[in-house]
């Protein structure tokens, strides 16, 4: 599939491209052949379509970044920067999870362990709170 210009719908060429390691994204500067417009795209995997969450042996559903974000945010509410911290930590946890994924699915215990370890390095109180609500 070819990326088309957001301004005129014409063909585009990639002028610059950079892999974003922390967010597992690709940043691209594109240039339109027709109208000479320039714009930026960010490409990333569509997790709900690409990754499954296994709560137990009988319950499988699409992975939800938002659910992970909310669980981390609830553990960080005591911080003044809870919103931005939860957003950054969500990206970190997802990046770590993607390194362990097998057969396009991740189980509940792996998510809890990864989130707890990540929180432990960032904020021990948040780690304890998260562990209290998410038992293995």
Short mmCIF file of N, CA, C and O in Angstrom, two decimals:
data_model
loop_
_atom_site.label_atom_id
_atom_site.label_comp_id
_atom_site.label_asym_id
_atom_site.label_seq_id
_atom_site.Cartn_x
_atom_site.Cartn_y
_atom_site.Cartn_z
N UNK A 1 0.83 -1.18 0.00
CA UNK A 1 0.00 0.00 0.00
C UNK A 1 0.88 1.25 0.00
O UNK A 1 1.89 1.32 0.68
N UNK A 2 0.49 2.23 -0.75
CA UNK A 2 1.24 3.46 -0.89
C UNK A 2 0.59 4.56 -0.06
O UNK A 2 -0.62 4.72 -0.08
N UNK A 3 1.41 5.30 0.68
CA UNK A 3 0.90 6.43 1.44
C UNK A 3 0.64 7.58 0.47
O UNK A 3 1.49 7.92 -0.33
N UNK A 4 -0.57 8.14 0.55
CA UNK A 4 -0.92 9.25 -0.32
C UNK A 4 -0.85 10.56 0.45
O UNK A 4 -0.92 10.59 1.67
N UNK A 5 -0.72 11.64 -0.29
CA UNK A 5 -0.62 12.98 0.30
C UNK A 5 -1.91 13.34 1.04
O UNK A 5 -3.01 13.12 0.53
N UNK A 6 -1.77 13.90 2.22
CA UNK A 6 -2.94 14.31 3.00
C UNK A 6 -3.58 15.57 2.42
O UNK A 6 -4.72 15.89 2.74
N UNK A 7 -2.86 16.29 1.57
CA UNK A 7 -3.37 17.53 0.99
C UNK A 7 -4.07 17.31 -0.35
O UNK A 7 -5.14 17.85 -0.58
N UNK A 8 -3.45 16.52 -1.24
CA UNK A 8 -4.01 16.38 -2.59
C UNK A 8 -4.29 14.94 -3.00
O UNK A 8 -4.90 14.70 -4.04
N UNK A 9 -3.85 13.96 -2.22
CA UNK A 9 -4.07 12.56 -2.56
C UNK A 9 -3.05 12.00 -3.53
O UNK A 9 -3.17 10.88 -3.99
N UNK A 10 -2.01 12.78 -3.83
CA UNK A 10 -0.97 12.33 -4.77
C UNK A 10 0.02 11.38 -4.13
O UNK A 10 0.02 11.14 -2.92
N UNK A 11 0.92 10.84 -4.95
CA UNK A 11 1.95 9.93 -4.50
C UNK A 11 2.98 10.68 -3.66
O UNK A 11 3.29 11.83 -3.91
N UNK A 12 3.52 9.99 -2.63
CA UNK A 12 4.52 10.61 -1.76
C UNK A 12 5.80 9.79 -1.75
O UNK A 12 5.80 8.59 -2.02
N UNK A 13 6.89 10.46 -1.41
CA UNK A 13 8.18 9.81 -1.20
C UNK A 13 8.60 10.07 0.24
O UNK A 13 8.29 11.11 0.81
N UNK A 14 9.35 9.12 0.81
CA UNK A 14 9.86 9.29 2.16
C UNK A 14 11.17 10.07 2.08
O UNK A 14 12.11 9.66 1.40
N UNK A 15 11.21 11.22 2.76
CA UNK A 15 12.40 12.07 2.75
C UNK A 15 13.32 11.74 3.93
O UNK A 15 14.53 11.91 3.83
N UNK A 16 12.75 11.27 5.03
CA UNK A 16 13.52 10.98 6.23
C UNK A 16 12.75 9.96 7.04
O UNK A 16 11.52 10.01 7.10
N UNK A 17 13.44 9.03 7.69
CA UNK A 17 12.78 7.99 8.47
C UNK A 17 13.64 7.66 9.68
O UNK A 17 14.85 7.53 9.56
N UNK A 18 12.98 7.52 10.84
CA UNK A 18 13.71 7.19 12.07
C UNK A 18 12.89 6.21 12.91
O UNK A 18 11.70 6.42 13.13
N UNK A 19 13.55 5.18 13.38
CA UNK A 19 12.91 4.22 14.27
C UNK A 19 12.95 4.77 15.69
O UNK A 19 13.99 5.22 16.17
N UNK A 20 11.80 4.76 16.37
CA UNK A 20 11.70 5.22 17.75
C UNK A 20 11.71 3.99 18.65
O UNK A 20 10.69 3.30 18.78
N UNK A 21 12.86 3.68 19.24
CA UNK A 21 13.02 2.44 20.00
C UNK A 21 12.08 2.33 21.19
O UNK A 21 11.46 1.31 21.42
N UNK A 22 11.97 3.40 21.98
CA UNK A 22 11.16 3.33 23.20
C UNK A 22 9.69 3.11 22.91
O UNK A 22 9.01 2.40 23.63
N UNK A 23 9.18 3.74 21.87
CA UNK A 23 7.74 3.64 21.59
C UNK A 23 7.43 2.62 20.50
O UNK A 23 6.27 2.44 20.14
N UNK A 24 8.45 1.95 19.98
CA UNK A 24 8.28 0.95 18.94
C UNK A 24 7.48 1.50 17.76
O UNK A 24 6.52 0.91 17.31
N UNK A 25 7.88 2.66 17.30
CA UNK A 25 7.22 3.35 16.20
C UNK A 25 8.26 3.74 15.16
O UNK A 25 9.45 3.76 15.43
N UNK A 26 7.77 4.07 13.96
CA UNK A 26 8.63 4.61 12.91
C UNK A 26 8.11 5.99 12.55
O UNK A 26 6.94 6.14 12.19
N UNK A 27 8.97 6.98 12.66
CA UNK A 27 8.65 8.37 12.31
C UNK A 27 9.13 8.59 10.89
O UNK A 27 10.24 8.22 10.54
N UNK A 28 8.27 9.16 10.03
CA UNK A 28 8.66 9.42 8.65
C UNK A 28 8.24 10.82 8.22
O UNK A 28 7.12 11.25 8.49
N UNK A 29 9.14 11.51 7.55
CA UNK A 29 8.83 12.79 6.90
C UNK A 29 8.56 12.46 5.44
O UNK A 29 9.35 11.82 4.77
N UNK A 30 7.39 12.84 4.96
CA UNK A 30 6.98 12.52 3.59
C UNK A 30 6.85 13.79 2.76
O UNK A 30 6.47 14.84 3.27
N UNK A 31 7.13 13.65 1.48
CA UNK A 31 7.08 14.77 0.54
C UNK A 31 6.21 14.37 -0.64
O UNK A 31 6.40 13.31 -1.24
N UNK A 32 5.21 15.20 -0.99
CA UNK A 32 4.30 14.90 -2.10
C UNK A 32 4.94 15.26 -3.44
O UNK A 32 5.48 16.35 -3.62
N UNK A 33 4.83 14.34 -4.39
CA UNK A 33 5.37 14.55 -5.73
C UNK A 33 4.53 15.58 -6.48
O UNK A 33 5.06 16.40 -7.23
N UNK A 34 3.21 15.57 -6.25
CA UNK A 34 2.30 16.44 -7.00
C UNK A 34 2.27 17.88 -6.49
O UNK A 34 2.54 18.81 -7.23
N UNK A 35 1.92 18.07 -5.23
CA UNK A 35 1.72 19.43 -4.70
C UNK A 35 2.91 19.97 -3.93
O UNK A 35 2.87 21.09 -3.43
N UNK A 36 3.95 19.15 -3.77
CA UNK A 36 5.17 19.53 -3.04
C UNK A 36 4.95 19.69 -1.54
O UNK A 36 5.80 20.26 -0.85
N UNK A 37 3.80 19.23 -1.04
CA UNK A 37 3.52 19.32 0.39
C UNK A 37 4.41 18.38 1.19
O UNK A 37 4.85 17.34 0.69
N UNK A 38 4.65 18.74 2.44
CA UNK A 38 5.45 17.92 3.34
C UNK A 38 4.65 17.66 4.61
O UNK A 38 4.01 18.57 5.14
N UNK A 39 4.67 16.42 5.08
CA UNK A 39 3.96 16.07 6.32
C UNK A 39 4.68 14.91 6.98
O UNK A 39 5.53 14.26 6.39
N UNK A 40 4.33 14.67 8.22
CA UNK A 40 4.96 13.62 9.02
C UNK A 40 3.95 12.52 9.32
O UNK A 40 2.78 12.78 9.58
N UNK A 41 4.43 11.27 9.28
CA UNK A 41 3.61 10.13 9.69
C UNK A 41 4.33 9.38 10.80
O UNK A 41 5.56 9.42 10.89
N UNK A 42 3.55 8.72 11.61
CA UNK A 42 4.09 7.84 12.64
C UNK A 42 3.40 6.50 12.47
O UNK A 42 2.18 6.40 12.51
N UNK A 43 4.20 5.47 12.27
CA UNK A 43 3.66 4.14 12.06
C UNK A 43 3.92 3.28 13.29
O UNK A 43 5.00 3.32 13.86
N UNK A 44 2.90 2.52 13.68
CA UNK A 44 3.05 1.60 14.80
C UNK A 44 2.08 0.45 14.62
O UNK A 44 1.11 0.55 13.87
N UNK A 45 2.32 -0.62 15.31
CA UNK A 45 1.45 -1.78 15.24
C UNK A 45 0.09 -1.47 15.85
O UNK A 45 0.00 -0.75 16.84
N UNK A 46 -0.95 -2.00 15.25
CA UNK A 46 -2.30 -1.86 15.78
C UNK A 46 -2.51 -3.00 16.79
O UNK A 46 -2.87 -4.11 16.42
N UNK A 47 -2.21 -2.73 18.06
CA UNK A 47 -2.19 -3.78 19.07
C UNK A 47 -3.50 -4.55 19.22
O UNK A 47 -3.47 -5.76 19.33
N UNK A 48 -4.67 -3.89 19.24
CA UNK A 48 -5.90 -4.68 19.39
C UNK A 48 -6.11 -5.68 18.25
O UNK A 48 -6.73 -6.72 18.44
N UNK A 49 -5.60 -5.39 17.07
CA UNK A 49 -5.73 -6.32 15.95
C UNK A 49 -4.58 -7.32 15.88
O UNK A 49 -4.70 -8.36 15.23
N UNK A 50 -3.46 -7.00 16.53
CA UNK A 50 -2.26 -7.81 16.40
C UNK A 50 -1.96 -8.67 17.63
O UNK A 50 -1.22 -9.64 17.53
N UNK A 51 -2.49 -8.30 18.78
CA UNK A 51 -2.11 -8.96 20.02
C UNK A 51 -3.35 -9.35 20.82
O UNK A 51 -4.28 -8.56 20.95
N UNK A 52 -3.34 -10.56 21.34
CA UNK A 52 -4.46 -11.05 22.15
C UNK A 52 -4.05 -11.10 23.62
O UNK A 52 -2.91 -11.39 23.96
N UNK A 53 -5.02 -10.83 24.48
CA UNK A 53 -4.85 -10.87 25.93
C UNK A 53 -5.55 -12.12 26.44
O UNK A 53 -6.73 -12.33 26.19
N UNK A 54 -4.79 -12.99 27.14
CA UNK A 54 -5.36 -14.22 27.70
C UNK A 54 -5.51 -14.05 29.21
O UNK A 54 -4.52 -14.07 29.94
N UNK A 55 -6.76 -13.87 29.63
CA UNK A 55 -7.02 -13.72 31.06
C UNK A 55 -6.88 -15.08 31.74
O UNK A 55 -6.31 -15.20 32.82
N UNK A 56 -7.41 -16.11 31.12
CA UNK A 56 -7.25 -17.48 31.58
C UNK A 56 -7.40 -18.38 30.35
O UNK A 56 -7.46 -17.89 29.23
N UNK A 57 -7.48 -19.68 30.56
CA UNK A 57 -7.53 -20.61 29.43
C UNK A 57 -8.76 -20.44 28.55
O UNK A 57 -8.72 -20.70 27.35
N UNK A 58 -9.87 -19.98 29.12
CA UNK A 58 -11.10 -19.88 28.35
C UNK A 58 -11.45 -18.46 27.91
O UNK A 58 -12.36 -18.26 27.12
N UNK A 59 -10.74 -17.46 28.41
CA UNK A 59 -11.08 -16.06 28.12
C UNK A 59 -9.94 -15.38 27.35
O UNK A 59 -8.87 -15.14 27.90
N UNK A 60 -10.21 -15.07 26.08
CA UNK A 60 -9.24 -14.38 25.24
C UNK A 60 -9.94 -13.17 24.62
O UNK A 60 -11.08 -13.27 24.16
N UNK A 61 -9.26 -12.02 24.62
CA UNK A 61 -9.82 -10.81 24.03
C UNK A 61 -8.69 -9.98 23.42
O UNK A 61 -7.52 -10.22 23.72
N UNK A 62 -9.01 -9.00 22.59
CA UNK A 62 -7.97 -8.13 22.04
C UNK A 62 -7.26 -7.36 23.16
O UNK A 62 -7.90 -6.96 24.15
N UNK A 63 -5.97 -7.15 23.01
CA UNK A 63 -5.21 -6.39 23.98
C UNK A 63 -5.70 -4.94 23.99
O UNK A 63 -5.97 -4.36 22.95
N UNK A 64 -5.81 -4.36 25.18
CA UNK A 64 -6.27 -2.98 25.31
C UNK A 64 -5.21 -2.13 26.01
O UNK A 64 -4.95 -2.30 27.20
N UNK A 65 -4.61 -1.23 25.25
CA UNK A 65 -3.65 -0.29 25.81
C UNK A 65 -4.32 0.57 26.88
O UNK A 65 -3.73 0.89 27.91
N UNK A 66 -5.58 0.92 26.63
CA UNK A 66 -6.30 1.80 27.56
C UNK A 66 -6.51 1.15 28.93
O UNK A 66 -6.40 1.82 29.95
N UNK A 67 -6.79 -0.14 28.96
CA UNK A 67 -6.96 -0.83 30.24
C UNK A 67 -5.65 -0.85 31.02
O UNK A 67 -5.63 -0.64 32.24
N UNK A 68 -4.56 -1.10 30.32
CA UNK A 68 -3.25 -1.08 30.97
C UNK A 68 -2.96 0.33 31.49
O UNK A 68 -2.52 0.50 32.63
N UNK A 69 -3.20 1.33 30.67
CA UNK A 69 -2.99 2.73 31.08
C UNK A 69 -3.78 3.05 32.35
O UNK A 69 -3.23 3.62 33.29
N UNK A 70 -5.06 2.70 32.38
CA UNK A 70 -5.90 3.01 33.54
C UNK A 70 -5.41 2.31 34.81
O UNK A 70 -5.42 2.90 35.89
N UNK A 71 -4.97 1.06 34.67
CA UNK A 71 -4.49 0.35 35.86
C UNK A 71 -3.21 0.99 36.39
O UNK A 71 -3.02 1.11 37.60
N UNK A 72 -2.34 1.43 35.48
CA UNK A 72 -1.13 2.12 35.92
C UNK A 72 -1.46 3.50 36.50
O UNK A 72 -0.90 3.89 37.54
N UNK A 73 -2.35 4.21 35.85
CA UNK A 73 -2.76 5.54 36.33
C UNK A 73 -3.34 5.45 37.75
O UNK A 73 -3.00 6.26 38.61
N UNK A 74 -4.19 4.47 37.99
CA UNK A 74 -4.79 4.31 39.32
C UNK A 74 -3.73 4.06 40.39
O UNK A 74 -3.91 4.46 41.54
N UNK A 75 -2.66 3.41 40.02
CA UNK A 75 -1.58 3.16 40.97
C UNK A 75 -0.70 4.38 41.20
O UNK A 75 0.03 4.45 42.19
N UNK A 76 -0.76 5.33 40.28
CA UNK A 76 0.09 6.52 40.35
C UNK A 76 -0.66 7.79 40.78
O UNK A 76 -0.10 8.88 40.74
N UNK A 77 -1.91 7.65 41.19
CA UNK A 77 -2.73 8.83 41.53
C UNK A 77 -2.13 9.72 42.61
O UNK A 77 -2.46 10.89 42.69
N UNK A 78 -1.28 9.17 43.45
CA UNK A 78 -0.67 9.96 44.52
C UNK A 78 0.37 10.95 43.99
O UNK A 78 0.81 11.83 44.71
N UNK A 79 0.75 10.84 42.73
CA UNK A 79 1.76 11.71 42.13
C UNK A 79 1.10 12.88 41.41
O UNK A 79 0.04 12.74 40.82
N UNK A 80 1.74 14.03 41.43
CA UNK A 80 1.21 15.20 40.72
C UNK A 80 1.27 15.00 39.21
O UNK A 80 0.47 15.57 38.47
N UNK A 81 2.19 14.21 38.75
CA UNK A 81 2.37 13.97 37.31
C UNK A 81 1.84 12.60 36.90
O UNK A 81 2.36 11.97 35.99
N UNK A 82 0.79 12.15 37.56
CA UNK A 82 0.26 10.80 37.34
C UNK A 82 -0.12 10.53 35.88
O UNK A 82 0.17 9.46 35.35
N UNK A 83 -0.74 11.49 35.23
CA UNK A 83 -1.19 11.30 33.85
C UNK A 83 -0.03 11.08 32.90
O UNK A 83 -0.01 10.09 32.14
N UNK A 84 0.95 11.95 32.93
CA UNK A 84 2.09 11.79 32.02
C UNK A 84 2.95 10.60 32.41
O UNK A 84 3.47 9.89 31.54
N UNK A 85 3.07 10.33 33.70
CA UNK A 85 3.84 9.17 34.15
C UNK A 85 3.18 7.87 33.68
O UNK A 85 3.85 6.97 33.19
N UNK A 86 1.87 7.79 33.82
CA UNK A 86 1.15 6.59 33.39
C UNK A 86 1.27 6.39 31.88
O UNK A 86 1.42 5.26 31.40
N UNK A 87 1.22 7.46 31.14
CA UNK A 87 1.36 7.36 29.68
C UNK A 87 2.74 6.82 29.30
O UNK A 87 2.85 5.92 28.47
N UNK A 88 3.78 7.37 29.90
CA UNK A 88 5.14 6.92 29.61
C UNK A 88 5.36 5.48 30.06
O UNK A 88 5.97 4.68 29.35
N UNK A 89 4.86 5.15 31.24
CA UNK A 89 5.04 3.79 31.75
C UNK A 89 4.26 2.77 30.93
O UNK A 89 4.70 1.64 30.76
N UNK A 90 3.10 3.17 30.41
CA UNK A 90 2.32 2.28 29.55
C UNK A 90 3.14 1.92 28.31
O UNK A 90 3.21 0.74 27.92
N UNK A 91 3.77 2.91 27.70
CA UNK A 91 4.61 2.66 26.53
C UNK A 91 5.79 1.75 26.89
O UNK A 91 6.14 0.84 26.12
N UNK A 92 6.37 1.96 28.06
CA UNK A 92 7.49 1.13 28.50
C UNK A 92 7.06 -0.31 28.72
O UNK A 92 7.72 -1.25 28.27
N UNK A 93 5.94 -0.50 29.41
CA UNK A 93 5.45 -1.86 29.68
C UNK A 93 5.10 -2.57 28.37
O UNK A 93 5.45 -3.73 28.18
N UNK A 94 4.44 -1.88 27.45
CA UNK A 94 4.09 -2.49 26.17
C UNK A 94 5.36 -2.88 25.40
O UNK A 94 5.43 -3.97 24.82
N UNK A 95 6.35 -2.02 25.41
CA UNK A 95 7.61 -2.34 24.76
C UNK A 95 8.25 -3.60 25.33
O UNK A 95 8.74 -4.46 24.59
N UNK A 96 8.23 -3.73 26.65
CA UNK A 96 8.78 -4.93 27.30
C UNK A 96 7.94 -6.16 26.99
O UNK A 96 8.47 -7.25 26.78
N UNK A 97 6.61 -5.99 26.96
CA UNK A 97 5.73 -7.12 26.66
C UNK A 97 5.95 -7.64 25.24
O UNK A 97 5.95 -8.85 25.01
N UNK A 98 6.13 -6.73 24.31
CA UNK A 98 6.31 -7.14 22.91
C UNK A 98 7.57 -7.97 22.72
O UNK A 98 7.64 -8.79 21.79
N UNK A 99 8.55 -7.79 23.60
CA UNK A 99 9.77 -8.60 23.52
C UNK A 99 9.54 -10.03 23.99
O UNK A 99 10.32 -10.92 23.65
N UNK A 100 8.48 -10.25 24.77
CA UNK A 100 8.21 -11.58 25.32
C UNK A 100 7.07 -12.31 24.64
O UNK A 100 6.80 -13.47 24.96
N UNK A 101 6.40 -11.66 23.70
CA UNK A 101 5.20 -12.23 23.08
C UNK A 101 5.54 -13.46 22.26
O UNK A 101 6.47 -13.45 21.46
N UNK A 102 4.73 -14.49 22.46
CA UNK A 102 4.83 -15.70 21.64
C UNK A 102 3.44 -16.02 21.14
O UNK A 102 2.47 -15.94 21.86
N UNK A 103 3.33 -16.36 19.89
CA UNK A 103 2.05 -16.73 19.26
C UNK A 103 1.03 -15.60 19.34
O UNK A 103 -0.16 -15.84 19.49
N UNK A 104 1.49 -14.36 19.27
CA UNK A 104 0.63 -13.17 19.20
C UNK A 104 -0.33 -13.04 20.38
O UNK A 104 -1.40 -12.46 20.26
N UNK A 105 0.06 -13.57 21.53
CA UNK A 105 -0.79 -13.41 22.71
C UNK A 105 0.07 -13.21 23.95
O UNK A 105 1.22 -13.64 24.01
N UNK A 106 -0.50 -12.52 24.91
CA UNK A 106 0.17 -12.28 26.17
C UNK A 106 -0.80 -12.61 27.29
O UNK A 106 -1.99 -12.30 27.21
N UNK A 107 -0.31 -13.31 28.31
CA UNK A 107 -1.23 -13.69 29.39
C UNK A 107 -1.20 -12.69 30.53
O UNK A 107 -0.29 -11.87 30.66
N UNK A 108 -2.21 -12.78 31.34
CA UNK A 108 -2.44 -11.84 32.43
C UNK A 108 -1.25 -11.78 33.38
O UNK A 108 -0.81 -10.69 33.77
N UNK A 109 -0.72 -12.92 33.74
CA UNK A 109 0.39 -12.95 34.70
C UNK A 109 1.63 -12.24 34.15
O UNK A 109 2.34 -11.57 34.90
N UNK A 110 1.89 -12.36 32.87
CA UNK A 110 3.04 -11.69 32.26
C UNK A 110 2.85 -10.18 32.31
O UNK A 110 3.80 -9.44 32.60
N UNK A 111 1.65 -9.71 32.05
CA UNK A 111 1.36 -8.27 32.11
C UNK A 111 1.55 -7.76 33.53
O UNK A 111 2.21 -6.73 33.74
N UNK A 112 1.01 -8.48 34.50
CA UNK A 112 1.12 -8.06 35.90
C UNK A 112 2.58 -8.03 36.35
O UNK A 112 3.04 -7.06 36.97
N UNK A 113 3.35 -9.07 36.02
CA UNK A 113 4.76 -9.12 36.41
C UNK A 113 5.56 -7.99 35.76
O UNK A 113 6.36 -7.33 36.43
N UNK A 114 5.32 -7.76 34.48
CA UNK A 114 6.06 -6.72 33.76
C UNK A 114 5.71 -5.33 34.31
O UNK A 114 6.60 -4.51 34.55
N UNK A 115 4.43 -5.07 34.53
CA UNK A 115 4.00 -3.78 35.06
C UNK A 115 4.53 -3.56 36.48
O UNK A 115 5.00 -2.47 36.81
N UNK A 116 4.48 -4.60 37.31
CA UNK A 116 4.97 -4.49 38.68
C UNK A 116 6.46 -4.20 38.72
O UNK A 116 6.91 -3.31 39.46
N UNK A 117 7.24 -4.92 37.92
CA UNK A 117 8.69 -4.69 37.87
C UNK A 117 9.01 -3.28 37.36
O UNK A 117 9.91 -2.62 37.88
N UNK A 118 8.29 -2.84 36.35
CA UNK A 118 8.51 -1.49 35.80
C UNK A 118 8.17 -0.43 36.84
O UNK A 118 8.94 0.52 37.03
N UNK A 119 7.05 -0.60 37.53
CA UNK A 119 6.67 0.35 38.58
C UNK A 119 7.66 0.33 39.74
O UNK A 119 7.94 1.37 40.33
N UNK A 120 8.17 -0.84 40.08
CA UNK A 120 9.11 -0.97 41.19
C UNK A 120 10.35 -0.09 40.96
O UNK A 120 10.87 0.51 41.90
N UNK A 121 10.79 0.00 39.71
CA UNK A 121 11.96 0.83 39.40
C UNK A 121 11.60 2.32 39.35
O UNK A 121 12.48 3.16 39.49
N UNK A 122 10.33 2.62 39.16
CA UNK A 122 9.90 4.02 39.01
C UNK A 122 9.38 4.61 40.32
O UNK A 122 9.73 5.72 40.70
N UNK A 123 8.48 3.86 40.99
CA UNK A 123 7.83 4.36 42.21
C UNK A 123 7.38 3.15 43.03
O UNK A 123 6.42 2.48 42.67
N UNK A 124 8.08 2.89 44.13
CA UNK A 124 7.79 1.69 44.93
C UNK A 124 6.37 1.70 45.50
O UNK A 124 5.72 0.66 45.55
N UNK A 125 5.88 2.86 45.90
CA UNK A 125 4.51 2.94 46.43
C UNK A 125 3.50 2.55 45.36
O UNK A 125 2.53 1.83 45.63
N UNK A 126 3.70 3.00 44.15
CA UNK A 126 2.81 2.66 43.04
C UNK A 126 2.87 1.17 42.75
O UNK A 126 1.86 0.54 42.45
N UNK A 127 4.06 0.59 42.88
CA UNK A 127 4.22 -0.85 42.67
C UNK A 127 3.42 -1.65 43.69
O UNK A 127 2.76 -2.63 43.35
N UNK A 128 3.48 -1.22 44.94
CA UNK A 128 2.72 -1.90 46.01
C UNK A 128 1.22 -1.77 45.75
O UNK A 128 0.46 -2.73 45.87
N UNK A 129 0.77 -0.57 45.37
CA UNK A 129 -0.65 -0.35 45.07
C UNK A 129 -1.09 -1.23 43.91
O UNK A 129 -2.15 -1.86 43.96
N UNK A 130 -0.30 -1.25 42.85
CA UNK A 130 -0.63 -2.06 41.67
C UNK A 130 -0.73 -3.54 42.06
O UNK A 130 -1.70 -4.22 41.67
N UNK A 131 0.23 -4.02 42.82
CA UNK A 131 0.23 -5.42 43.23
C UNK A 131 -0.97 -5.77 44.10
O UNK A 131 -1.50 -6.87 44.03
N UNK A 132 -1.41 -4.83 44.92
CA UNK A 132 -2.57 -5.07 45.79
C UNK A 132 -3.84 -5.29 44.98
O UNK A 132 -4.71 -6.08 45.36
N UNK A 133 -3.98 -4.59 43.86
CA UNK A 133 -5.18 -4.72 43.04
C UNK A 133 -5.08 -5.78 41.98
O UNK A 133 -6.09 -6.20 41.41
N UNK A 134 -3.87 -6.21 41.66
CA UNK A 134 -3.68 -7.19 40.58
C UNK A 134 -2.88 -8.38 41.10
O UNK A 134 -1.68 -8.46 40.91
N UNK A 135 -3.58 -9.28 41.74
CA UNK A 135 -2.90 -10.47 42.27
C UNK A 135 -2.73 -11.51 41.18
O UNK A 135 -3.51 -11.61 40.24
N UNK A 136 -1.65 -12.28 41.30
CA UNK A 136 -1.37 -13.35 40.32
C UNK A 136 -2.15 -14.58 40.60
O UNK A 136 -2.63 -15.05 41.40
#
